Amino acid sequence: MAKHTVITMPGDGIGNQVLPEALRVLNAVGFEATYIHADIGWECWRNEGNALPQRTIELLAKYKLGLFGAITSKPNKAAQEELKPELRGKGYVYYSPIVTMRQKFNLDICMRPCIGFAGNPLNYIRKKTGGGFDEPQIDTTVFRQNTEGMYAGIEWTNPPDNVRAALASHPKFKAFAEVPGPDLAVSVRLITRSAARRIVTAAFEYAKKRGFKGVTICEKPNVVRETSGMMEETAKEVAKNYPGIALWSTNIDAQLMWLNKNPEDYNVIVASNLFGDILSDAFAGLVGGLGFAASGNLGEEVAVFEPTHGSAPKYADLNPPIVNPIAMILSAAMMLDHIGEGMKANRIRKAIAAVVQEGKVRSYDMIRLSGGPKAISQGAASTVQMTDAILEKLGTQQVSKAVAEA
Ligand code: NAI
Ligand code: MG
């Protein structure tokens, strides 16, 4: 029997196109696993009134390792309208299955590497003072707290009386005391010391493993004194356990300016949920964007790996599929790192690097096409062809049927 069991959750739209490509690559590096398919996403919502069915939760709880594609989510009104008729008006409420999964399994560490591949035409470049351009090697990994902060979901429009009374006990609330309830929206930014410690520790452990000189905590403690303050204070405490690694502190606003000036100076950045979300998208944009952005959601027991992109419905029905499978394949490589198969993960990354460097096979995003059915005739490689190119660099001859027929 295979040593590992992986729960595969392709989800919706292009999740169904990219996840099978990642499995082809995992097979090609000799990763032996049993894959168990699990349902998640919009179809589950429409047919069952639950985008993350209990059977999927049970599989993840049992096997603890997941590969996830992407899901579609829509605003409440559309969600209700698209429920199958016999479920409508029965009180079903749509919850994002990703958020639910993170909460259920306390997947509190989100790791998002943004590491540039040489030769990627989408890489960040910078004007040199003496003329010409400079393409610094960006190797940044963002550690984003995944379960608390602004995304904890503790919020109200028209807060109930007891919440309003609690707010009124704060001297700063005086300025808002006369605002009518329906005109007042409140989101709570909640940080706990133990979760702060876990995310900062994950960042330091990673810096240690990679041999980096420092970790940057990116918050705003001069203004958001309590929550950002606790993040920074915890980072200082944790840093004491890592004597060879410096702790640097930046503010989120200044950090976004600096990432346009000297992104190569930041190797490991740790932040609370909202700031980490913003930072990781911003850094991902410097190394190729959504087609390259992988992530891991890591809990104490369960870990789920996924590209950060969504289901891209406008491309979901194209035949052949055109989206870039690299983000999904890199996510699978992160899974290998996580379970101690780092050598196989490195082989995958090297193969991707070779394809990108060579430049013969480029998905539509890499050559800045607008996508759509014309992309292939305009010179873009299909999803399957991109994977084939990676497999070829791995030295396997699993050229797909689709290409053989082309
Ligand atoms: P999206 O990430 O699905 O797509 C945005 C655009 O990025 C696409 O139209 C496409 O141009 C490009 N893109 C995305 N993935 C790509 C890939 N692998 N290769 C090349 N180009 C790629 O975000 P959007 O359009 O905002 O949301 C679509 C649906 O996905 C929504 O229902 C949204 O709720 C959901 N979503 C799900 C996420 C998840 O499952 N983790 C994350 C983000 C959005
Ligand atoms: Mg985001």
CSV table of C-alpha atoms and ligand atoms in Angstrom, one decimal:
chain,number,residue,atom,x,y,z
A,1,MET,CA,0.0,0.0,0.0
A,2,ALA,CA,1.2,3.5,-0.8
A,3,LYS,CA,2.7,5.3,2.2
A,4,HIS,CA,0.6,8.5,1.8
A,5,THR,CA,-3.0,9.1,1.3
A,6,VAL,CA,-3.9,12.5,-0.2
A,7,ILE,CA,-7.4,13.9,-0.3
A,8,THR,CA,-7.9,15.6,-3.6
A,9,MET,CA,-10.5,18.4,-3.8
A,10,PRO,CA,-10.5,19.9,-7.3
A,11,GLY,CA,-13.6,22.0,-6.5
A,12,ASP,CA,-15.0,24.2,-9.3
A,13,GLY,CA,-14.0,25.7,-12.6
A,14,ILE,CA,-10.3,25.5,-13.4
A,15,GLY,CA,-9.7,23.7,-10.2
A,16,ASN,CA,-10.8,20.6,-12.2
A,17,GLN,CA,-8.2,21.5,-14.9
A,18,VAL,CA,-5.1,22.1,-12.8
A,19,LEU,CA,-5.4,19.5,-10.1
A,20,PRO,CA,-5.1,16.5,-12.4
A,21,GLU,CA,-2.0,18.1,-13.9
A,22,ALA,CA,-0.4,18.3,-10.5
A,23,LEU,CA,-1.1,14.6,-10.0
A,24,ARG,CA,0.7,13.8,-13.3
A,25,VAL,CA,3.7,15.6,-12.0
A,26,LEU,CA,3.6,13.9,-8.6
A,27,ASN,CA,3.5,10.5,-10.4
A,28,ALA,CA,6.4,11.5,-12.6
A,29,VAL,CA,8.7,12.1,-9.6
A,30,GLY,CA,7.8,8.7,-8.2
A,31,PHE,CA,5.6,10.0,-5.3
A,32,GLU,CA,3.6,7.0,-4.2
A,33,ALA,CA,0.2,7.9,-2.9
A,34,THR,CA,-3.4,6.8,-2.7
A,35,TYR,CA,-5.6,9.7,-3.9
A,36,ILE,CA,-9.1,10.0,-2.6
A,37,HIS,CA,-11.4,12.4,-4.3
A,38,ALA,CA,-13.6,14.6,-2.1
A,39,ASP,CA,-16.4,17.0,-3.1
A,40,ILE,CA,-16.2,20.7,-2.3
A,41,GLY,CA,-17.6,23.9,-3.8
A,42,TRP,CA,-20.5,25.4,-5.6
A,43,GLU,CA,-22.1,22.2,-6.9
A,44,CYS,CA,-22.2,20.8,-3.3
A,45,TRP,CA,-23.9,24.0,-2.3
A,46,ARG,CA,-26.5,23.8,-5.1
A,47,ASN,CA,-27.3,20.2,-4.5
A,48,GLU,CA,-26.8,19.8,-0.8
A,49,GLY,CA,-26.9,23.3,0.7
A,50,ASN,CA,-23.4,22.8,2.0
A,51,ALA,CA,-20.2,23.7,0.1
A,52,LEU,CA,-18.1,21.6,2.4
A,53,PRO,CA,-20.0,18.4,3.0
A,54,GLN,CA,-19.4,16.4,6.2
A,55,ARG,CA,-18.0,13.4,4.2
A,56,THR,CA,-15.2,15.7,3.0
A,57,ILE,CA,-14.5,16.9,6.5
A,58,GLU,CA,-14.3,13.3,7.7
A,59,LEU,CA,-11.8,12.4,5.0
A,60,LEU,CA,-9.6,15.3,5.8
A,61,ALA,CA,-9.9,14.5,9.5
A,62,LYS,CA,-8.8,11.0,8.9
A,63,TYR,CA,-6.0,11.4,6.3
A,64,LYS,CA,-4.8,14.9,7.3
A,65,LEU,CA,-3.4,15.8,4.0
A,66,GLY,CA,-5.2,17.7,1.2
A,67,LEU,CA,-4.7,19.1,-2.3
A,68,PHE,CA,-7.3,21.6,-3.2
A,69,GLY,CA,-8.0,23.3,-6.6
A,70,ALA,CA,-10.3,26.2,-6.3
A,71,ILE,CA,-14.0,27.0,-5.6
A,72,THR,CA,-16.5,29.4,-6.9
A,73,SER,CA,-18.4,31.5,-4.4
A,74,LYS,CA,-21.1,34.1,-5.1
A,75,PRO,CA,-23.0,36.7,-3.1
A,76,ASN,CA,-25.9,35.6,-0.9
A,77,LYS,CA,-28.7,36.5,-3.3
A,78,ALA,CA,-27.1,34.4,-6.1
A,79,ALA,CA,-26.4,31.6,-3.7
A,80,GLN,CA,-30.1,31.3,-2.7
A,81,GLU,CA,-31.3,31.5,-6.3
A,82,GLU,CA,-28.9,28.8,-7.4
A,83,LEU,CA,-29.9,26.3,-4.7
A,84,LYS,CA,-31.8,23.4,-6.2
A,85,PRO,CA,-35.6,24.2,-5.9
A,86,GLU,CA,-36.4,21.6,-3.2
A,87,LEU,CA,-33.7,23.2,-0.9
A,88,ARG,CA,-34.8,26.8,-1.3
A,89,GLY,CA,-36.4,28.7,1.6
A,90,LYS,CA,-35.3,26.0,4.0
A,91,GLY,CA,-32.8,28.2,5.9
A,92,TYR,CA,-29.6,27.1,4.2
A,93,VAL,CA,-26.9,29.7,4.5
A,94,TYR,CA,-23.8,29.7,2.2
A,95,TYR,CA,-20.5,29.7,4.0
A,96,SER,CA,-17.2,29.7,2.1
A,97,PRO,CA,-15.8,26.2,2.3
A,98,ILE,CA,-12.2,27.4,2.4
A,99,VAL,CA,-12.9,29.6,5.5
A,100,THR,CA,-14.8,26.8,7.1
A,101,MET,CA,-12.0,24.3,6.4
A,102,ARG,CA,-9.4,26.7,7.9
A,103,GLN,CA,-11.6,27.1,11.0
A,104,LYS,CA,-12.6,23.5,11.4
A,105,PHE,CA,-9.1,22.2,11.3
A,106,ASN,CA,-7.4,25.3,12.7
A,107,LEU,CA,-5.2,25.7,9.6
A,108,ASP,CA,-3.8,28.8,11.2
A,109,ILE,CA,-0.5,29.1,9.3
A,110,CYS,CA,-0.7,30.2,5.7
A,111,MET,CA,2.6,30.0,3.9
A,112,ARG,CA,2.8,31.7,0.5
A,113,PRO,CA,6.2,31.5,-1.3
A,114,CYS,CA,6.8,34.2,-3.9
A,115,ILE,CA,10.0,33.1,-5.6
A,116,GLY,CA,10.8,34.3,-9.0
A,117,PHE,CA,11.9,31.9,-11.8
A,118,ALA,CA,14.7,33.3,-14.0
A,119,GLY,CA,13.5,34.0,-17.5
A,120,ASN,CA,9.8,34.6,-16.6
A,121,PRO,CA,8.7,37.5,-18.7
A,122,LEU,CA,6.3,38.5,-15.9
A,123,ASN,CA,9.1,39.0,-13.4
A,124,TYR,CA,9.6,42.4,-11.6
A,125,ILE,CA,12.2,44.6,-13.3
A,126,ARG,CA,13.6,48.0,-12.2
A,127,LYS,CA,15.3,50.8,-14.0
A,128,LYS,CA,18.9,51.2,-13.2
A,129,THR,CA,20.2,54.7,-12.5
A,130,GLY,CA,22.8,54.5,-15.3
A,131,GLY,CA,20.2,53.2,-17.8
A,132,GLY,CA,19.0,49.7,-18.6
A,133,PHE,CA,17.2,47.4,-16.3
A,134,ASP,CA,17.8,45.3,-13.3
A,135,GLU,CA,15.9,42.0,-12.5
A,136,PRO,CA,16.6,41.2,-8.9
A,137,GLN,CA,16.0,37.6,-7.7
A,138,ILE,CA,12.9,37.7,-5.5
A,139,ASP,CA,12.7,35.0,-2.9
A,140,THR,CA,10.1,36.1,-0.4
A,141,THR,CA,7.8,33.8,1.6
A,142,VAL,CA,4.9,35.4,3.4
A,143,PHE,CA,3.6,33.8,6.6
A,144,ARG,CA,0.0,35.0,7.0
A,145,GLN,CA,-2.0,34.3,10.1
A,146,ASN,CA,-5.0,32.4,8.7
A,147,THR,CA,-7.8,32.3,11.2
A,148,GLU,CA,-7.9,35.5,13.2
A,149,GLY,CA,-7.5,39.2,12.8
A,150,MET,CA,-9.9,41.1,10.5
A,151,TYR,CA,-11.1,37.8,8.9
A,152,ALA,CA,-12.3,36.2,12.1
A,153,GLY,CA,-15.8,37.1,11.0
A,154,ILE,CA,-16.8,38.8,14.2
A,155,GLU,CA,-18.7,41.7,12.8
A,156,TRP,CA,-22.0,43.6,12.7
A,157,THR,CA,-23.9,46.2,10.9
A,158,ASN,CA,-26.3,47.7,13.5
A,159,PRO,CA,-24.6,46.1,16.4
A,160,PRO,CA,-26.9,44.7,19.2
A,161,ASP,CA,-27.3,46.8,22.3
A,162,ASN,CA,-24.8,44.9,24.4
A,163,VAL,CA,-22.1,45.2,21.8
A,164,ARG,CA,-22.9,48.9,21.5
A,165,ALA,CA,-22.7,49.3,25.2
A,166,ALA,CA,-19.4,47.6,25.3
A,167,LEU,CA,-18.1,49.9,22.5
A,168,ALA,CA,-19.5,52.9,24.5
A,169,SER,CA,-17.3,52.0,27.4
A,170,HIS,CA,-14.3,53.0,25.3
A,171,PRO,CA,-13.5,56.7,25.4
A,172,LYS,CA,-12.8,56.8,21.7
A,173,PHE,CA,-16.3,55.7,20.9
A,174,LYS,CA,-17.7,59.0,22.1
A,175,ALA,CA,-17.2,60.4,18.6
A,176,PHE,CA,-19.5,57.8,17.2
A,177,ALA,CA,-22.0,57.6,20.0
A,178,GLU,CA,-24.8,59.4,18.0
A,179,VAL,CA,-24.5,57.3,14.8
A,180,PRO,CA,-27.7,55.4,14.2
A,181,GLY,CA,-27.3,51.6,14.4
A,182,PRO,CA,-28.1,50.8,10.8
A,183,ASP,CA,-25.5,53.3,9.7
A,184,LEU,CA,-22.8,51.7,11.9
A,185,ALA,CA,-20.7,48.7,10.8
A,186,VAL,CA,-18.1,47.2,13.1
A,187,SER,CA,-15.5,44.5,12.3
A,188,VAL,CA,-13.5,43.1,15.2
A,189,ARG,CA,-9.8,42.6,14.7
A,190,LEU,CA,-9.0,39.9,17.2
A,191,ILE,CA,-5.5,38.5,17.8
A,192,THR,CA,-4.6,35.8,20.3
A,193,ARG,CA,-1.1,35.5,21.7
A,194,SER,CA,-0.9,31.8,21.1
A,195,ALA,CA,-1.8,32.1,17.4
A,196,ALA,CA,0.6,35.0,17.0
A,197,ARG,CA,3.3,32.8,18.5
A,198,ARG,CA,2.6,30.0,16.1
A,199,ILE,CA,2.7,32.1,13.0
A,200,VAL,CA,5.9,33.9,14.0
A,201,THR,CA,7.6,30.7,15.0
A,202,ALA,CA,6.7,29.1,11.7
A,203,ALA,CA,8.3,32.1,10.0
A,204,PHE,CA,11.5,31.8,12.1
A,205,GLU,CA,11.7,28.1,11.5
A,206,TYR,CA,11.5,28.6,7.8
A,207,ALA,CA,14.2,31.3,7.9
A,208,LYS,CA,16.4,28.9,9.9
A,209,LYS,CA,15.9,26.1,7.4
A,210,ARG,CA,16.7,28.3,4.4
A,211,GLY,CA,19.6,30.1,6.2
A,212,PHE,CA,18.1,33.6,6.0
A,213,LYS,CA,19.5,36.4,8.1
A,214,GLY,CA,16.3,37.9,9.2
A,215,VAL,CA,12.5,37.8,9.5
A,216,THR,CA,10.3,40.9,9.0
A,217,ILE,CA,7.2,41.4,11.1
A,218,CYS,CA,4.9,43.7,9.0
A,219,GLU,CA,2.1,45.3,11.0
A,220,LYS,CA,1.2,48.9,12.1
A,221,PRO,CA,1.8,48.9,15.9
A,222,ASN,CA,2.2,52.7,16.0
A,223,VAL,CA,-1.5,53.1,15.1
A,224,VAL,CA,-3.3,49.7,15.7
A,225,ARG,CA,-1.6,49.6,19.1
A,226,GLU,CA,-3.3,46.6,20.7
A,227,THR,CA,-3.5,44.0,18.0
A,228,SER,CA,-0.5,44.9,15.9
A,229,GLY,CA,1.2,45.6,19.2
A,230,MET,CA,0.6,42.1,20.3
A,231,MET,CA,1.9,40.7,17.0
A,232,GLU,CA,5.1,42.7,17.3
A,233,GLU,CA,5.6,42.0,21.0
A,234,THR,CA,5.2,38.3,20.4
A,235,ALA,CA,7.6,38.4,17.5
A,236,LYS,CA,10.2,40.0,19.7
A,237,GLU,CA,9.7,37.2,22.3
A,238,VAL,CA,10.0,34.4,19.7
A,239,ALA,CA,13.0,36.0,18.1
A,240,LYS,CA,15.0,35.4,21.4
A,241,ASN,CA,14.9,31.7,20.6
A,242,TYR,CA,16.7,32.3,17.3
A,243,PRO,CA,19.9,34.1,18.2
A,244,GLY,CA,21.4,34.0,14.7
A,245,ILE,CA,18.3,35.5,13.0
A,246,ALA,CA,17.4,39.2,13.1
A,247,LEU,CA,13.9,40.5,13.6
A,248,TRP,CA,13.0,43.5,11.5
A,249,SER,CA,9.8,45.5,11.8
A,250,THR,CA,8.0,47.3,9.0
A,251,ASN,CA,4.6,49.0,8.7
A,252,ILE,CA,2.2,47.6,6.1
A,253,ASP,CA,2.0,50.9,4.2
A,254,ALA,CA,5.7,51.5,4.0
A,255,GLN,CA,6.3,47.8,3.2
A,256,LEU,CA,4.1,48.1,0.1
A,257,MET,CA,6.2,51.0,-1.0
A,258,TRP,CA,9.4,49.2,-0.4
A,259,LEU,CA,8.3,46.1,-2.3
A,260,ASN,CA,8.3,48.3,-5.3
A,261,LYS,CA,11.8,49.6,-4.6
A,262,ASN,CA,13.8,46.7,-3.1
A,263,PRO,CA,11.7,43.5,-2.9
A,264,GLU,CA,14.8,41.3,-3.0
A,265,ASP,CA,15.6,42.5,0.6
A,266,TYR,CA,12.7,40.6,2.1
A,267,ASN,CA,13.0,36.8,2.4
A,268,VAL,CA,10.6,36.0,5.2
A,269,ILE,CA,7.6,38.3,6.2
A,270,VAL,CA,5.1,37.5,8.8
A,271,ALA,CA,1.8,39.3,9.3
A,272,SER,CA,-1.7,39.0,10.6
A,273,ASN,CA,-4.5,37.9,8.4
A,274,LEU,CA,-5.5,40.9,6.3
A,275,PHE,CA,-2.0,42.4,6.0
A,276,GLY,CA,-0.6,39.0,5.1
A,277,ASP,CA,-3.3,38.5,2.5
A,278,ILE,CA,-2.4,41.9,0.9
A,279,LEU,CA,1.3,41.3,1.2
A,280,SER,CA,1.2,37.9,-0.4
A,281,ASP,CA,-0.8,39.0,-3.4
A,282,ALA,CA,1.5,42.1,-3.8
A,283,PHE,CA,4.6,39.9,-3.7
A,284,ALA,CA,3.0,37.3,-6.0
A,285,GLY,CA,2.5,40.0,-8.6
A,286,LEU,CA,6.3,40.5,-8.7
A,287,VAL,CA,7.0,36.9,-9.7
A,288,GLY,CA,4.3,36.1,-12.2
A,289,GLY,CA,1.0,36.5,-10.5
A,290,LEU,CA,-1.8,34.0,-10.1
A,291,GLY,CA,-0.4,31.5,-12.5
A,292,PHE,CA,2.6,31.1,-10.1
A,293,ALA,CA,1.2,31.7,-6.6
A,294,ALA,CA,1.1,28.6,-4.5
A,295,SER,CA,0.2,28.2,-0.8
A,296,GLY,CA,0.0,25.9,2.1
A,297,ASN,CA,-2.6,26.0,4.9
A,298,LEU,CA,-1.0,24.3,7.9
A,299,GLY,CA,-2.6,23.3,11.1
A,300,GLU,CA,-1.1,21.2,13.9
A,301,GLU,CA,-2.6,18.1,12.4
A,302,VAL,CA,-4.1,18.8,9.0
A,303,ALA,CA,-2.4,20.5,6.0
A,304,VAL,CA,-4.1,21.6,2.8
A,305,PHE,CA,-2.2,22.9,-0.2
A,306,GLU,CA,-3.7,25.1,-2.9
A,307,PRO,CA,-3.0,27.6,-5.6
A,308,THR,CA,-4.1,31.0,-4.5
A,309,HIS,CA,-6.1,31.7,-7.6
A,310,GLY,CA,-9.9,31.0,-7.8
A,311,SER,CA,-12.0,29.0,-10.2
A,312,ALA,CA,-11.7,31.5,-13.1
A,313,PRO,CA,-15.2,30.6,-14.5
A,314,LYS,CA,-14.6,32.5,-17.7
A,315,TYR,CA,-11.9,30.0,-18.7
A,316,ALA,CA,-13.4,26.9,-17.1
A,317,ASP,CA,-15.2,25.6,-20.2
A,318,LEU,CA,-12.5,26.2,-22.8
A,319,ASN,CA,-11.3,23.2,-24.7
A,320,PRO,CA,-8.4,22.7,-24.5
A,321,PRO,CA,-7.9,24.4,-21.1
A,322,ILE,CA,-5.5,27.3,-21.2
A,323,VAL,CA,-4.8,28.3,-17.6
A,324,ASN,CA,-1.4,27.9,-16.1
A,325,PRO,CA,-1.0,24.8,-14.0
A,326,ILE,CA,2.2,25.9,-12.4
A,327,ALA,CA,0.6,27.5,-9.3
A,328,MET,CA,-1.1,24.1,-8.6
A,329,ILE,CA,2.0,22.1,-9.3
A,330,LEU,CA,4.1,24.3,-7.0
A,331,SER,CA,1.4,23.8,-4.3
A,332,ALA,CA,1.8,20.0,-4.7
A,333,ALA,CA,5.6,20.5,-4.4
A,334,MET,CA,4.9,22.4,-1.1
A,335,MET,CA,3.0,19.3,0.0
A,336,LEU,CA,6.0,17.2,-0.7
A,337,ASP,CA,8.2,19.5,1.4
A,338,HIS,CA,5.7,19.3,4.2
A,339,ILE,CA,5.8,15.5,4.4
A,340,GLY,CA,9.5,15.1,4.1
A,341,GLU,CA,9.8,14.5,0.4
A,342,GLY,CA,11.8,17.6,-0.2
A,343,MET,CA,14.0,16.0,-2.8
A,344,LYS,CA,11.1,15.2,-5.0
A,345,ALA,CA,9.8,18.8,-4.5
A,346,ASN,CA,13.1,20.2,-5.6
A,347,ARG,CA,13.1,18.1,-8.7
A,348,ILE,CA,9.7,19.5,-9.6
A,349,ARG,CA,10.8,23.1,-9.0
A,350,LYS,CA,13.9,22.6,-11.1
A,351,ALA,CA,11.9,21.2,-13.9
A,352,ILE,CA,9.6,24.2,-13.8
A,353,ALA,CA,12.6,26.5,-13.6
A,354,ALA,CA,14.0,24.8,-16.7
A,355,VAL,CA,10.8,25.2,-18.7
A,356,VAL,CA,10.5,28.9,-17.7
A,357,GLN,CA,14.1,29.6,-18.5
A,358,GLU,CA,14.0,27.9,-21.9
A,359,GLY,CA,10.9,30.0,-22.9
A,360,LYS,CA,9.6,27.7,-25.6
A,361,VAL,CA,6.4,26.8,-23.8
A,362,ARG,CA,4.5,29.7,-22.3
A,363,SER,CA,0.9,29.7,-21.1
A,364,TYR,CA,-1.2,32.7,-22.1
A,365,ASP,CA,-0.7,34.6,-18.9
A,366,MET,CA,3.1,34.4,-19.4
A,367,ILE,CA,2.9,36.1,-22.8
A,368,ARG,CA,0.3,38.7,-21.6
A,369,LEU,CA,-2.5,37.5,-23.8
A,370,SER,CA,-6.0,38.3,-22.7
A,371,GLY,CA,-6.9,34.7,-22.5
A,372,GLY,CA,-10.0,33.2,-24.1
A,373,PRO,CA,-10.4,30.7,-27.0
A,374,LYS,CA,-8.0,32.5,-29.3
A,375,ALA,CA,-5.0,32.1,-26.9
A,376,ILE,CA,-3.8,28.9,-28.4
A,377,SER,CA,-3.8,30.1,-31.9
A,378,GLN,CA,-2.0,33.2,-30.7
A,379,GLY,CA,0.9,31.1,-29.5
A,380,ALA,CA,0.0,30.1,-26.0
A,381,ALA,CA,0.6,26.6,-24.7
A,382,SER,CA,-2.4,24.8,-23.2
A,383,THR,CA,-2.6,23.7,-19.6
A,384,VAL,CA,-1.7,20.2,-20.6
A,385,GLN,CA,1.2,21.2,-22.9
A,386,MET,CA,2.7,23.2,-20.0
A,387,THR,CA,2.6,20.2,-17.8
A,388,ASP,CA,4.0,18.0,-20.6
A,389,ALA,CA,6.9,20.4,-20.9
A,390,ILE,CA,7.6,20.0,-17.2
A,391,LEU,CA,7.3,16.3,-17.4
A,392,GLU,CA,9.8,16.3,-20.3
A,393,LYS,CA,12.3,18.1,-18.1
A,394,LEU,CA,11.7,15.5,-15.4
A,395,GLY,CA,12.9,13.0,-18.0
A,396,THR,CA,9.6,11.2,-18.3
A,397,GLN,CA,7.9,10.6,-21.5
A,398,GLN,CA,4.3,10.9,-20.4
A,399,VAL,CA,3.4,13.2,-23.3
A,400,SER,CA,-0.4,13.4,-23.2
A,401,LYS,CA,-2.9,12.2,-25.7
A,402,ALA,CA,-4.0,15.8,-26.3
A,403,VAL,CA,-0.6,16.8,-27.5
A,404,ALA,CA,-0.1,13.7,-29.5
A,405,GLU,CA,-3.2,14.5,-31.4
A,406,ALA,CA,-2.5,18.2,-31.8
B,1,NAI,P1,-9.7,34.0,-10.1
B,1,NAI,O1,-8.4,33.8,-9.4
B,1,NAI,O2,-10.5,32.8,-10.3
B,1,NAI,O3,-9.4,34.6,-11.5
B,1,NAI,C1,-9.0,35.9,-11.8
B,1,NAI,C2,-8.2,36.0,-13.1
B,1,NAI,O4,-6.9,35.6,-12.9
B,1,NAI,C3,-8.8,35.0,-14.2
B,1,NAI,O5,-9.8,35.5,-14.9
B,1,NAI,C4,-7.5,34.8,-15.0
B,1,NAI,O6,-7.4,35.9,-15.9
B,1,NAI,C5,-6.4,34.8,-14.0
B,1,NAI,N1,-6.1,33.5,-13.5
B,1,NAI,C6,-6.5,32.8,-12.4
B,1,NAI,N2,-5.9,31.6,-12.3
B,1,NAI,C7,-5.1,31.5,-13.4
B,1,NAI,C8,-4.2,30.5,-13.8
B,1,NAI,N3,-4.0,29.4,-13.1
B,1,NAI,N4,-3.5,30.7,-14.9
B,1,NAI,C9,-3.6,31.9,-15.6
B,1,NAI,N5,-4.4,32.9,-15.3
B,1,NAI,C10,-5.2,32.7,-14.1
B,1,NAI,O7,-10.4,35.2,-9.3
B,1,NAI,P2,-11.9,35.8,-9.6
B,1,NAI,O8,-12.2,35.9,-11.0
B,1,NAI,O9,-11.9,37.0,-8.7
B,1,NAI,O10,-12.9,34.8,-8.9
B,1,NAI,C11,-13.5,33.7,-9.6
B,1,NAI,C12,-14.2,32.8,-8.6
B,1,NAI,O11,-13.2,32.2,-7.8
B,1,NAI,C13,-15.1,33.5,-7.7
B,1,NAI,O12,-16.3,32.7,-7.5
B,1,NAI,C14,-14.3,33.6,-6.4
B,1,NAI,O13,-15.1,33.7,-5.3
B,1,NAI,C15,-13.5,32.4,-6.4
B,1,NAI,N6,-12.2,32.4,-5.7
B,1,NAI,C16,-11.8,31.3,-5.1
B,1,NAI,C17,-10.6,31.2,-4.5
B,1,NAI,C18,-10.2,29.9,-4.0
B,1,NAI,O14,-10.7,28.9,-4.3
B,1,NAI,N7,-9.1,29.8,-3.2
B,1,NAI,C19,-9.7,32.4,-4.4
B,1,NAI,C20,-10.2,33.5,-5.2
B,1,NAI,C21,-11.4,33.5,-5.8
B,2,MG,MG,-6.1,37.3,-1.6
